[in-house]
Coordinates of C-alpha atoms in Angstrom, one line a residue:
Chain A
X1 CA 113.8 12.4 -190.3
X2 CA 113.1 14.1 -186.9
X3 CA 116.9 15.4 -185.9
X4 CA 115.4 16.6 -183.0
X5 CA 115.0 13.5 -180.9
X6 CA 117.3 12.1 -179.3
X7 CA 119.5 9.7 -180.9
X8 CA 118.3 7.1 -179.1
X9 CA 114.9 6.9 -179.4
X10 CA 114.7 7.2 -182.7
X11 CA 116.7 5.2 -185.4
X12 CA 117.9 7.5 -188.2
X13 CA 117.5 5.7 -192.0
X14 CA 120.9 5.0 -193.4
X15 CA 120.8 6.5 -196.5
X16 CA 121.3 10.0 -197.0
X17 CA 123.3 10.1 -193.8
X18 CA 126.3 11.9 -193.3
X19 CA 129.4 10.6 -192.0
X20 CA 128.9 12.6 -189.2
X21 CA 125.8 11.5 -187.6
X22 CA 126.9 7.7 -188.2
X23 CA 124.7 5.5 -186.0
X24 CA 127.6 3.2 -184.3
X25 CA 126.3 0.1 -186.1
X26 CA 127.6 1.6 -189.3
X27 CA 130.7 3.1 -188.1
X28 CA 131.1 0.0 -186.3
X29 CA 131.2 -1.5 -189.6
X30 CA 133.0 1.3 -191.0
X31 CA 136.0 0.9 -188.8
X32 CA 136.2 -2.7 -188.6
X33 CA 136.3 -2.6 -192.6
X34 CA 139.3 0.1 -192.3
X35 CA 140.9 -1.2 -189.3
X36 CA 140.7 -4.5 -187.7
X37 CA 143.4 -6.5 -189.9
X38 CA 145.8 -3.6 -189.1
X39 CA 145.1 -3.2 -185.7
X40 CA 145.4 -6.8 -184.9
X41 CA 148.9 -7.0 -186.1
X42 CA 149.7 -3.6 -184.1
X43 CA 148.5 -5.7 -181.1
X44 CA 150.7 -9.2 -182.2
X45 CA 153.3 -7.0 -182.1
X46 CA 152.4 -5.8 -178.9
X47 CA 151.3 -9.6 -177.1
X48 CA 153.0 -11.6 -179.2
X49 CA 150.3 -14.4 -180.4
X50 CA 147.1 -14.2 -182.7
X51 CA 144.5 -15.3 -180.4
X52 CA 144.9 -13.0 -177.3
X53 CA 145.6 -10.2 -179.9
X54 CA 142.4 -10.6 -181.7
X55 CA 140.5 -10.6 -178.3
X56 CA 142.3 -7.5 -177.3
X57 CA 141.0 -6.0 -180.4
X58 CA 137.7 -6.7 -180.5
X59 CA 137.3 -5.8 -176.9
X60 CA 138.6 -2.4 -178.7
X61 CA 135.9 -2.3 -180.5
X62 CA 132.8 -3.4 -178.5
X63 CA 134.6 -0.3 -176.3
X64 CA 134.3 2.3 -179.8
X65 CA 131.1 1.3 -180.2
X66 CA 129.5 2.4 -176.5
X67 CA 131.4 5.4 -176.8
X68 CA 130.3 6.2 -180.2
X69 CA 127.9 9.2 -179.3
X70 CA 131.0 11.0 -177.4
X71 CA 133.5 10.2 -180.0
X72 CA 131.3 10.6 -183.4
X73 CA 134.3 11.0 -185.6
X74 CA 136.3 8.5 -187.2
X75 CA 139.5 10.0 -186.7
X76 CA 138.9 10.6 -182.9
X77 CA 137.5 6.9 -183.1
X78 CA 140.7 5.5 -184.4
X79 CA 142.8 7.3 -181.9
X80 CA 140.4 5.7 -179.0
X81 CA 141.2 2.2 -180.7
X82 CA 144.4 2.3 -180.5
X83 CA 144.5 3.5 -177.5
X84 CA 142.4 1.0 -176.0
X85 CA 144.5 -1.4 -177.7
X86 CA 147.6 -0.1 -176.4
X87 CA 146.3 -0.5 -172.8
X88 CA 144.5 -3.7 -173.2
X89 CA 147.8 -5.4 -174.3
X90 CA 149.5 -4.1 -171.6
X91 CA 146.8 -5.7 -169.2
X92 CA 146.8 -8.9 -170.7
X93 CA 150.6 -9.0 -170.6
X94 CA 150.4 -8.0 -166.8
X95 CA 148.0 -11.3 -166.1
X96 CA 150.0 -13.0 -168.0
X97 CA 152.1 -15.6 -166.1
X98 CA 155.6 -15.9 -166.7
X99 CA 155.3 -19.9 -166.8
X100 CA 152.6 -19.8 -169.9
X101 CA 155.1 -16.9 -171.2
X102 CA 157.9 -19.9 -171.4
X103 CA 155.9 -22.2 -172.5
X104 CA 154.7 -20.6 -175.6
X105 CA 158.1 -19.7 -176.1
X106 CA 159.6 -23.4 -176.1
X107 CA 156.3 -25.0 -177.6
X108 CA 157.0 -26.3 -181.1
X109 CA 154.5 -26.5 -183.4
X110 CA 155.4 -30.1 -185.4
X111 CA 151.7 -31.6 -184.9
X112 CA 149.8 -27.9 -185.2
X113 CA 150.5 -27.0 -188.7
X114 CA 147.5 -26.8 -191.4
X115 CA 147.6 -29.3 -193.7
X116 CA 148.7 -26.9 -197.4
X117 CA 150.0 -24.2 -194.7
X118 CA 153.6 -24.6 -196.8
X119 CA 154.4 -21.2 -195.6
X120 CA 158.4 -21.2 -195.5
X121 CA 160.1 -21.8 -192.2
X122 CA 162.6 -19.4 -192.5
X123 CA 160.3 -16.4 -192.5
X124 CA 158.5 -17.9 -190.0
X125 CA 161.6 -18.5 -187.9
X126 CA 162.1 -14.4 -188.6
X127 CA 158.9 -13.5 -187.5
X128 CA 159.5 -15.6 -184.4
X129 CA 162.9 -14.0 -183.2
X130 CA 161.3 -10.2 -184.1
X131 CA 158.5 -10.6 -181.9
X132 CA 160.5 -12.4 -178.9
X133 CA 163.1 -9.5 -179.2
X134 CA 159.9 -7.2 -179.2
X135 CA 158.5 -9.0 -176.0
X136 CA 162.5 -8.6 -174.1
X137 CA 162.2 -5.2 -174.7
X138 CA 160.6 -2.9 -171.7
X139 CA 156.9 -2.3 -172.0
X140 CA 157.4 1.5 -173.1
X141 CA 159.8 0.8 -176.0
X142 CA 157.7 -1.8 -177.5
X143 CA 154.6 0.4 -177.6
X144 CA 156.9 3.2 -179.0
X145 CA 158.3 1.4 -181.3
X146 CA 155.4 -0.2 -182.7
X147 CA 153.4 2.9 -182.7
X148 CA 156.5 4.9 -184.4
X149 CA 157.7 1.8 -186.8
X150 CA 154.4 0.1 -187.5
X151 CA 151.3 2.7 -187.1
X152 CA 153.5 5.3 -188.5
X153 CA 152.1 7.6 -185.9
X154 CA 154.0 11.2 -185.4
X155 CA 156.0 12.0 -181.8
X156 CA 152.7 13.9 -181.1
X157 CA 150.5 11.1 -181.9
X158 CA 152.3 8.5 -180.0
X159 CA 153.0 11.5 -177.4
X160 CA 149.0 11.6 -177.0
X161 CA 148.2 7.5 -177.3
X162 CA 150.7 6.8 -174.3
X163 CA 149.5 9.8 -172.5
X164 CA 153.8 10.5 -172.4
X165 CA 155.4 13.7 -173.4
X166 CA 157.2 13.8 -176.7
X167 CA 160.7 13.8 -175.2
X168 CA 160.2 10.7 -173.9
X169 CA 158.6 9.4 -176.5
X170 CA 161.5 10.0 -178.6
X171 CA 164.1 9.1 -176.2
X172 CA 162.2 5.5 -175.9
X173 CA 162.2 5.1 -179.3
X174 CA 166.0 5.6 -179.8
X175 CA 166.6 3.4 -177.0
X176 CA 164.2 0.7 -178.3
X177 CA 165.5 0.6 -181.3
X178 CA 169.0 0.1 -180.4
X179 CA 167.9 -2.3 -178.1
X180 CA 166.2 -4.2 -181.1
X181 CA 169.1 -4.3 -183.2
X182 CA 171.7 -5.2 -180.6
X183 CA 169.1 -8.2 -179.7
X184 CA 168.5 -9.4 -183.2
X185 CA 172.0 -9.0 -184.5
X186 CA 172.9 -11.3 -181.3
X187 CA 170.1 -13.8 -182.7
X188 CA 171.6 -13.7 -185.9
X189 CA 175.0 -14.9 -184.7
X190 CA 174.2 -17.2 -182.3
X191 CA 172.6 -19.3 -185.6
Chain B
X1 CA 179.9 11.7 -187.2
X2 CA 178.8 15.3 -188.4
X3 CA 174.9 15.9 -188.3
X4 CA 174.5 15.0 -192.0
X5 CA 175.7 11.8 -191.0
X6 CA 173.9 11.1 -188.0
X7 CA 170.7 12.3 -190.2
X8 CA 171.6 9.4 -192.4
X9 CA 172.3 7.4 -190.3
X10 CA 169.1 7.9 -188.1
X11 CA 166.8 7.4 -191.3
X12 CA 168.7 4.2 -191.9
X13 CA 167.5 2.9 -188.6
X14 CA 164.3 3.8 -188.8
X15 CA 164.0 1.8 -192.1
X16 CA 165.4 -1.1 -190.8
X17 CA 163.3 -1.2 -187.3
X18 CA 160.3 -0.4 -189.9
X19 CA 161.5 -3.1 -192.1
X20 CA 161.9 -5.8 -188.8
X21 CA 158.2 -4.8 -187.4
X22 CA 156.2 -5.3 -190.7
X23 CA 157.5 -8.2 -191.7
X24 CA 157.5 -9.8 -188.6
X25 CA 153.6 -9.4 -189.1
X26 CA 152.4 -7.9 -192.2
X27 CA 151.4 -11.7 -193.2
X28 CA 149.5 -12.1 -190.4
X29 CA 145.6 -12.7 -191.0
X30 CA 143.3 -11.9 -188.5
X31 CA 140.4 -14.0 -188.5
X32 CA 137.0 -12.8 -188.8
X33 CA 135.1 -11.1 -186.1
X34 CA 132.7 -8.5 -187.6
X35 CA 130.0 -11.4 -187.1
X36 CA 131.0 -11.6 -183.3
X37 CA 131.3 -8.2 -183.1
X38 CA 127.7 -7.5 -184.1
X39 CA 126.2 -9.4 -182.1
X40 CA 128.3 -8.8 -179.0
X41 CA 127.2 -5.2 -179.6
X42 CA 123.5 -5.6 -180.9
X43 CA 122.2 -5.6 -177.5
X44 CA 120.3 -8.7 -177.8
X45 CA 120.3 -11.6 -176.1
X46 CA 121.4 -14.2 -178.5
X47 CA 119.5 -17.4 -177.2
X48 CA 116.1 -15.4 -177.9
X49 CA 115.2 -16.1 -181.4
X50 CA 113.8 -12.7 -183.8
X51 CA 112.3 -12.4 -186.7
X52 CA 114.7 -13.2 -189.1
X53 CA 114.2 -10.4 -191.4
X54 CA 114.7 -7.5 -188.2
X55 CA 118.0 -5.8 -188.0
X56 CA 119.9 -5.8 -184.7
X57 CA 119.2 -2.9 -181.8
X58 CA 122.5 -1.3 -181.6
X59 CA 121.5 1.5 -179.3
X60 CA 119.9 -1.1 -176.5
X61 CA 123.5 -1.5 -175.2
X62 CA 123.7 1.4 -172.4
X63 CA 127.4 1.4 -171.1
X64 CA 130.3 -1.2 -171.4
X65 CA 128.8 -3.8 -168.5
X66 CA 126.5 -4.8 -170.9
X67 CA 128.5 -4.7 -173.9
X68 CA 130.2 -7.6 -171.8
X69 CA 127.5 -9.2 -170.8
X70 CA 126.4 -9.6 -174.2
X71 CA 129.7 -10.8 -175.2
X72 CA 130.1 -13.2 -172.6
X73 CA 126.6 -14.7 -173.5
X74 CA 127.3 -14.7 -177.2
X75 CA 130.6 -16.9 -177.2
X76 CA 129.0 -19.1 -174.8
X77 CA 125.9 -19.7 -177.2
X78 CA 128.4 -20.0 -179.8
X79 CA 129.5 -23.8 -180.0
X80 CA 126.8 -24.9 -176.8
X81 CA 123.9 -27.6 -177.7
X82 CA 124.1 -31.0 -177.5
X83 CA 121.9 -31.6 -180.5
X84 CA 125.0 -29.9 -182.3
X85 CA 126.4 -33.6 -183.1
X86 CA 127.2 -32.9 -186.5
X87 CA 126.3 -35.6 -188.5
X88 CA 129.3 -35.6 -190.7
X89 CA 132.7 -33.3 -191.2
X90 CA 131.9 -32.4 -194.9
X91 CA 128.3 -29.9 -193.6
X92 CA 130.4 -27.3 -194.9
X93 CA 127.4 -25.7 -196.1
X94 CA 125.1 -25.8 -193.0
X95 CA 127.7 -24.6 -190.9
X96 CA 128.2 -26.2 -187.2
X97 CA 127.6 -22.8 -185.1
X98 CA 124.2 -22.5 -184.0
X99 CA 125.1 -19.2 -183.3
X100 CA 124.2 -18.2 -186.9
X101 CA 121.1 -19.4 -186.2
X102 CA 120.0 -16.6 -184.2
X103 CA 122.0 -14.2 -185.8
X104 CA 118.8 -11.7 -187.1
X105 CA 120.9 -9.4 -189.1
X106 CA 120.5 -10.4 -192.8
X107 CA 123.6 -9.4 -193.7
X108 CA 125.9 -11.4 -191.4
X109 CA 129.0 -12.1 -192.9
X110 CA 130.2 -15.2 -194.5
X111 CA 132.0 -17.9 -191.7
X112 CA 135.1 -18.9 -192.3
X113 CA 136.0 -21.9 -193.9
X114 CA 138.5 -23.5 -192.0
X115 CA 140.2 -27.3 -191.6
X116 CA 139.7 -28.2 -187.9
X117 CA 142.5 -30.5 -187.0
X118 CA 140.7 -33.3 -184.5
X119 CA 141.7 -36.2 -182.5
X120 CA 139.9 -38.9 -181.9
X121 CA 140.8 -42.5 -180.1
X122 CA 141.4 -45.4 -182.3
X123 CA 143.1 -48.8 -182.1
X124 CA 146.6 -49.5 -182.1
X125 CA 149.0 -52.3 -181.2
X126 CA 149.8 -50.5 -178.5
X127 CA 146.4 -50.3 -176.8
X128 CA 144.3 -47.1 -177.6
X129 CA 145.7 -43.9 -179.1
X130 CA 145.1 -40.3 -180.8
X131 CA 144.9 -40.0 -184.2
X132 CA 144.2 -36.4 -186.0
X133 CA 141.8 -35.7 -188.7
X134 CA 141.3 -32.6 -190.4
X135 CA 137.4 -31.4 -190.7
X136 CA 136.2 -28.8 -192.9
X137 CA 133.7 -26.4 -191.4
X138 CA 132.7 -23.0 -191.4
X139 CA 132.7 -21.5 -187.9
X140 CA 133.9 -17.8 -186.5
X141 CA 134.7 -20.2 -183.3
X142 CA 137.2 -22.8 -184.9
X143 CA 139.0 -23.7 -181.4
X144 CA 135.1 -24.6 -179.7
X145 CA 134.1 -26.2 -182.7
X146 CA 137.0 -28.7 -183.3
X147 CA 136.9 -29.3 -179.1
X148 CA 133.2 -30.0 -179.8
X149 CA 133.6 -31.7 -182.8
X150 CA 136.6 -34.0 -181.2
X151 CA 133.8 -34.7 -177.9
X152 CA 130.7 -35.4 -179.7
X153 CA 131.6 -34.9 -183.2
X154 CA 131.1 -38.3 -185.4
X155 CA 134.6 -38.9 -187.4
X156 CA 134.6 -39.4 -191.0
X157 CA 137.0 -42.4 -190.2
X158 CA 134.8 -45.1 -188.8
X159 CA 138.1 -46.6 -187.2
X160 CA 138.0 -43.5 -184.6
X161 CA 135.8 -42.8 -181.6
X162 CA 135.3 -40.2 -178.5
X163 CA 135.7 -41.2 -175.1
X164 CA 133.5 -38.4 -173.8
X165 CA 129.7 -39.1 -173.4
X166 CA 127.8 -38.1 -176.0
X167 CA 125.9 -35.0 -174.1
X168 CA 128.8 -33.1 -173.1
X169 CA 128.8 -29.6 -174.6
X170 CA 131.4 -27.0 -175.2
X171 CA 130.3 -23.5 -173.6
X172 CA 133.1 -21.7 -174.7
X173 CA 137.2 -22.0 -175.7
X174 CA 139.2 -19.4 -175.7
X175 CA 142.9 -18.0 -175.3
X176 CA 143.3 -16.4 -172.6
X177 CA 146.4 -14.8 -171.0
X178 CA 148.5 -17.6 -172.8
X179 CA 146.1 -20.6 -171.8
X180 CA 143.3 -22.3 -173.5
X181 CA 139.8 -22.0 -171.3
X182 CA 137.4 -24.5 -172.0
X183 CA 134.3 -24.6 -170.2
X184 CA 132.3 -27.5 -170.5
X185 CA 128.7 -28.4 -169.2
X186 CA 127.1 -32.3 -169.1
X187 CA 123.8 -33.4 -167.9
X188 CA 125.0 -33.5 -164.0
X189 CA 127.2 -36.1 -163.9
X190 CA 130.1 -35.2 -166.5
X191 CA 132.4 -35.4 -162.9
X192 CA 131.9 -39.4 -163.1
X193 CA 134.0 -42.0 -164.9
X194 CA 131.2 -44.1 -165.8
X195 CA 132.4 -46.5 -168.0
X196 CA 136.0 -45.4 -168.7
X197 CA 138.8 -46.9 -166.7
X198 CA 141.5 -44.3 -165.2
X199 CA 143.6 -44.5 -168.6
X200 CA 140.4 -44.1 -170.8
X201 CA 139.9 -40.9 -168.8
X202 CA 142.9 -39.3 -169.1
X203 CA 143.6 -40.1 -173.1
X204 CA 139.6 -38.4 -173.6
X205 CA 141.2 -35.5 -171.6
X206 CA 144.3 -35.4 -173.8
X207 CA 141.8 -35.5 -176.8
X208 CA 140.4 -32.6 -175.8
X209 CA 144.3 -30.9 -175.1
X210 CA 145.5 -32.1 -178.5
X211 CA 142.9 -30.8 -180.4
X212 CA 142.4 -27.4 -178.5
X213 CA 146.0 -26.4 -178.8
X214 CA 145.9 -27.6 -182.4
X215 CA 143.2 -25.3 -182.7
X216 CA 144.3 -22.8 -181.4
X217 CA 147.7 -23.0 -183.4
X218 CA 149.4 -21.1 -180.4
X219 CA 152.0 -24.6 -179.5
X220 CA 151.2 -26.2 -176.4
X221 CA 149.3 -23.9 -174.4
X222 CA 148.0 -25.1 -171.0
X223 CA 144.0 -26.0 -170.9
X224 CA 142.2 -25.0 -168.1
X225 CA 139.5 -27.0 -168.3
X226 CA 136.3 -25.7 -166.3
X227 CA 133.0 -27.7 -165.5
X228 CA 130.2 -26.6 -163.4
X229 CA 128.8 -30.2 -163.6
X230 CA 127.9 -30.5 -160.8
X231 CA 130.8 -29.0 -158.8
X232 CA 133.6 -28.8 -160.5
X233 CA 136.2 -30.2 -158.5
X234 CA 136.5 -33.5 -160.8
X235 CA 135.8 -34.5 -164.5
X236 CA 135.8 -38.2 -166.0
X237 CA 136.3 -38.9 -162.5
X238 CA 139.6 -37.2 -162.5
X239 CA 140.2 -34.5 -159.9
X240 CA 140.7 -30.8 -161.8
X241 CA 143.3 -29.3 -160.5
X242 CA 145.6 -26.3 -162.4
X243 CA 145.7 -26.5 -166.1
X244 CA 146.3 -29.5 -168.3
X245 CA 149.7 -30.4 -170.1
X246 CA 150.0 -32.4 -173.1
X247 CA 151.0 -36.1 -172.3
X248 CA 154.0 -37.6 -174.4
X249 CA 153.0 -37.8 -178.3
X250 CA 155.0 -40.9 -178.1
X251 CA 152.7 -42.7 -176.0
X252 CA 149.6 -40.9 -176.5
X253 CA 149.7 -40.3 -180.2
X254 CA 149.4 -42.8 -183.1
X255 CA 152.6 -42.5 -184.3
X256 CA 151.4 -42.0 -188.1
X257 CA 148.3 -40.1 -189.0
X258 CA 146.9 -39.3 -192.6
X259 CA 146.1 -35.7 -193.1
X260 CA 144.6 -36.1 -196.9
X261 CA 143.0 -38.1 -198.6
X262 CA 140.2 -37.7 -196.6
X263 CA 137.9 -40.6 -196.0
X264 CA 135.9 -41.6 -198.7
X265 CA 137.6 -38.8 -200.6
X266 CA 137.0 -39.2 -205.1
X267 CA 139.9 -39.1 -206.8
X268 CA 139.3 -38.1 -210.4
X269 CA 143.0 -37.1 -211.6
X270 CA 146.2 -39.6 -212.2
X271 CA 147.4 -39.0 -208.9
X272 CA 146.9 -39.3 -205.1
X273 CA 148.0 -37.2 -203.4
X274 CA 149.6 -38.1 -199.4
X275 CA 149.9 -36.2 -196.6
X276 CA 150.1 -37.1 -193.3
X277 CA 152.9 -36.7 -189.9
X278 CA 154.9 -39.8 -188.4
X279 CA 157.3 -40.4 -186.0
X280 CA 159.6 -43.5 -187.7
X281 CA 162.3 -45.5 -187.4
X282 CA 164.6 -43.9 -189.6
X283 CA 161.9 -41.4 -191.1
X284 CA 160.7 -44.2 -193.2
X285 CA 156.9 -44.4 -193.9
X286 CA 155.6 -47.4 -196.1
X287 CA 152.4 -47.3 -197.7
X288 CA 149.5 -49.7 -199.4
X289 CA 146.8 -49.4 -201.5
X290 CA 144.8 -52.3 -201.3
X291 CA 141.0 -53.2 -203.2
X292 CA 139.4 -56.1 -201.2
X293 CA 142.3 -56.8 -199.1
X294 CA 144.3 -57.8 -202.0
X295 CA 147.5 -55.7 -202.5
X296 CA 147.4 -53.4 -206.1
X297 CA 149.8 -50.8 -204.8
X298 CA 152.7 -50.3 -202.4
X299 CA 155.6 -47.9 -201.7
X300 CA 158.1 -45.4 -199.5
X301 CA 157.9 -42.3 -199.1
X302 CA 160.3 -40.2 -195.9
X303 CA 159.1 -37.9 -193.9
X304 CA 161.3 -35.1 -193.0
X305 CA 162.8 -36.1 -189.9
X306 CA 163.4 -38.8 -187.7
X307 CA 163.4 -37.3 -184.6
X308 CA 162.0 -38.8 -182.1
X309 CA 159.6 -37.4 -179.7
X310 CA 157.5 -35.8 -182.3
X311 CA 155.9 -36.4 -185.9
X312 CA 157.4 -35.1 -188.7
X313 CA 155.5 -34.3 -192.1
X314 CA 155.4 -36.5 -195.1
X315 CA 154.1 -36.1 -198.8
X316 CA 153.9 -38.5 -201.3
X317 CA 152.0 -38.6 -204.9
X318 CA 150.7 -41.8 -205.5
X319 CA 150.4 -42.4 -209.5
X320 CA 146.7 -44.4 -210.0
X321 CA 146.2 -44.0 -213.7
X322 CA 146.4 -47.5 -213.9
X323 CA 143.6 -48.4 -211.2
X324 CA 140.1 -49.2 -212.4
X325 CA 137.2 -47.2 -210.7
X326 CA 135.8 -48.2 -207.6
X327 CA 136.9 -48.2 -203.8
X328 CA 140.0 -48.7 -202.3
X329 CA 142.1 -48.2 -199.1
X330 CA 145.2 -46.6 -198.8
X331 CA 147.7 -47.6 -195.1
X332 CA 150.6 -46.0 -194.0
X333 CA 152.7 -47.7 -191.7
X334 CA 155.5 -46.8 -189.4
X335 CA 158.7 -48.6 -190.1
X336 CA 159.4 -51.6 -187.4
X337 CA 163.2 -52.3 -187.8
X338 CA 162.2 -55.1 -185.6
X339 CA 159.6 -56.6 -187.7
X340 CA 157.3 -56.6 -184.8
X341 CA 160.1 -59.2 -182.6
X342 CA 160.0 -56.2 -180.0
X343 CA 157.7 -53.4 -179.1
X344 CA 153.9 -53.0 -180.8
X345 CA 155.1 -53.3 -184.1
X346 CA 154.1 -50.8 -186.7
X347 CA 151.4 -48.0 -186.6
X348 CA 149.1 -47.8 -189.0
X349 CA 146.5 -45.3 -190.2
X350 CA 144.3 -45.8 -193.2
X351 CA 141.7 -44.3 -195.7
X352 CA 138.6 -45.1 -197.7
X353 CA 139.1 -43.5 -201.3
X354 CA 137.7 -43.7 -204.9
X355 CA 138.8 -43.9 -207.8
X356 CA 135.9 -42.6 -210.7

């Protein structure tokens, strides 16, 4: 294999490679393996429904994947998703209108379920109040929270991700989580 | 509180937000996107058909305007053709996105197999309605697909049909900032009414609502619906203006709708088994088997509410051990408290099955 041309005039072969000189079809793949299913839950948590989350991922991705001669590192690859998924949710929450907001909010779903989708209502109903308490919350908490509580980042990490410094970091994450509980325990009374 | 305390206390919390955050989506299954993902970033155009045996050129994509580009092309290739009129709902096997077609990477990864619920227009008592069937089909695009599939899509109950001409072709659906986008194209004329009165119009708009936000599985999302055919002011003959609501179910729905068996479904064990949604005078569904219109079978079975306003699940198990082979159809009806003295009398939806 010529190592001296550049790496994009000349495809190196797979095999034999090291990790470090992944082409970014195979990290691509690589990451998507390790990360996507994860990833799209850290960004449900962060937008609330499937659909828009999974578009906010894969945008995440396609964005990985033209950077991959600069990052060229899984780890540093992973902290670039997430932070691309961090601030992609925040956009599509920004352009979101608070009308379509309400709407999903009040839509039922009695002529939308899968026929065999028995899944019980009750932990549905759960999931449900979490992520609406979530959505109340202001945009900084959320993303701490779920950074801190779901991506078991360190203050550092999250620190980094947000581009915030750690005593704010921490002093969002106290706060949100207050805020969660005096939310949900609210919820839970009012049934 | 003394710090020991407060330390306890503090890992307490962080348990329980923990706790709150992954089960709120731990069960959550991401669909699957490597396949989109490839070929968003493989740099080629996906209408231009390759070798099928070369791999994709990842390093063609320069910076992130044509990672777009590509992915913009790519979804819109992705449930577009009008010769995509797939011939019946059970081509599980051949797949109904012609996107794979042109997918040169020999390794693309399996589709996912996936029940598309879609609505149709049938007959009722009450002048023409929706009813919902459930398609299998293996797509990556399963909100495009059932839209397409609802449009020019042949029903496996020959009771149904589609208001929309047959040409029409879904360029892309997808959520978007909490609405469904649909873009459609037609052969130039798609803003005319043609045939369809003002009422036919609208319910072939609301078959294309109901199905996307069934699709989509996100409640009732507005559908912006987008046509560049040929201006884009007017569809069906119906001005397009701001998104589209779902009408009433009351009065667009048929107020019962079979879920499974699906037509012309075999049947090879004791039991049938029911499953459908109805909105019913006191929840109660009736149903009837019948073999060359004679009666062999009847019952009740409840669904689980009587609300009106919207349909409510039912299951049933039919016992047919005692039914000789051969074809039969089962109905569902509606309860009319009336007995038909006032109103449209019952709904009905019905299916083709066989007994081996």
């Amino acid at each position: 294999m010529d190592t001296t041309a550049p790496p994009d005039t000349v495809r190196p072969e797979r095999q034999g490679v090291p990790a470090c000189t992944w082409d970014a079809d195979v990290a691509l793949e690589q990451l998507y393996a390790a990360h996507w299913k994860r990833l799209v839950r850290l960004a449900v948590l962060l937008v609330r429904d499937l659909g828009t989350a999974e578009e906010v991922v894969q945008d995440a991705f396609i964005a990985v994947h033209d950077r991959w001669r600069t990052l060229q590192d899984p780890e540093r690859a992973l902290a670039y998703l997430r932070q691309c998924v961090v601030n992609r949710s925040r956009s599509v929450l920004r352009h979101r209108s608070v009308v379509s907001r309400h709407l999903q909010t009040e839509a039922g779903r009695p002529l939308d379920e899968a026929p065999g989708a028995d899944e019980s209502v009750v932990a549905l109903e759960r999931r449900e109040t979490v992520l609406e308490a979530l959505a109340g919350l202001p945009r900084r908490q959320r993303e701490v929270l779920a950074l801190r509580y779901f991506e078991d980042l360190s203050e550092a990490g999250i620190a980094t991700t947000l581009g915030i410094s750690r005593g704010a970091v921490k002093s969002h994450a106290s706060r949100g989580a207050a805020a969660l509980r005096t939310v949900l325990a609210d919820r839970t009374e009012a049934r | 509180m003394n710090s020991q305390d407060r330390r306890r206390n503090d890992e307490q919390i962080d348990q329980w937000v923990s706790r709150q955050l992954h089960d709120a989506v731990d069960e959550v299954e991401p669909s699957n996107r490597l396949g989109v993902l490839k070929r968003a970033t493989s740099g080629q155009r996906p209408a231009r058909a390759t070798s099928p045996r070369s791999r994709p050129r990842w390093w063609a994509v320069g910076g992130a305007v044509a990672a777009v580009v590509c992915v913009t092309a790519v979804v819109t290739v992705a449930v577009n053709s009008s010769d995509n009129r797939t011939p019946t709902a059970t081509d599980s096997g051949t797949g109904d996105d012609p996107s794979l077609a042109v997918d040169p990477s020999d390794d693309a990864p399996a589709m996912d197999q996936v029940a598309l619920p879609v609505y149709y227009v049938g007959r009722t008592n009450g002048g023409d309605r929706l009813f919902r069937e459930f398609q299998q089909a293996s797509t990556n695009d399963p909100i495009g697909s059932a839209i397409q599939r609802s449009l020019t899509g042949t029903p496996n109950d020959p009771d149904y049909r589609s208001l929309w001409p047959s040409d029409v072709a879904v360029q892309s659906a997808k959520v978007r900032g909490g609405r469904i986008v649909v873009d459609l194209a037609g052969n130039g004329s798609l803003d005319q009414a043609g045939s369809l009165t003002s009422g036919e119009a609208r319910l072939a708009l609301q078959q294309l609502v109901y199905t996307a936000q069934a699709a989509a599985g996100e409640g009732r999302l507005p559908v912006k619906v987008r046509v560049a055919d040929p201006d884009g002011t007017s569809v069906l003959g119906l001005p397009l203006k701001g998104t589209l609501r779902q009408a009433d179910p009351m009065t667009t729905l048929n107020l019962i709708s079979l879920s499974s068996p699906a037509e012309g479904q075999q049947v090879d064990g004791d039991t049938l088994e029911v499953d459908g949604a109805a909105s019913s005078f006191e929840a109660s569904v009736s149903w009837e088997i019948t073999r060359d219109d004679e009666s062999v079978a009847e019952g009740y079975t409840t669904a689980e509410s009587s609300d009106p306003g919207r349909l409510s699940p039912f299951q049933t198990e039919i016992d047919v051990s005692d039914l000789d082979p051969g074809e039969y159809t089962l109905t569902v009806s509606t309860d009319d408290p009336t007995g038909g003295a006032e109103g449209n009398g019952p709904d009905t939806d019905d299916r083709t099955f066989v007994i081996e």
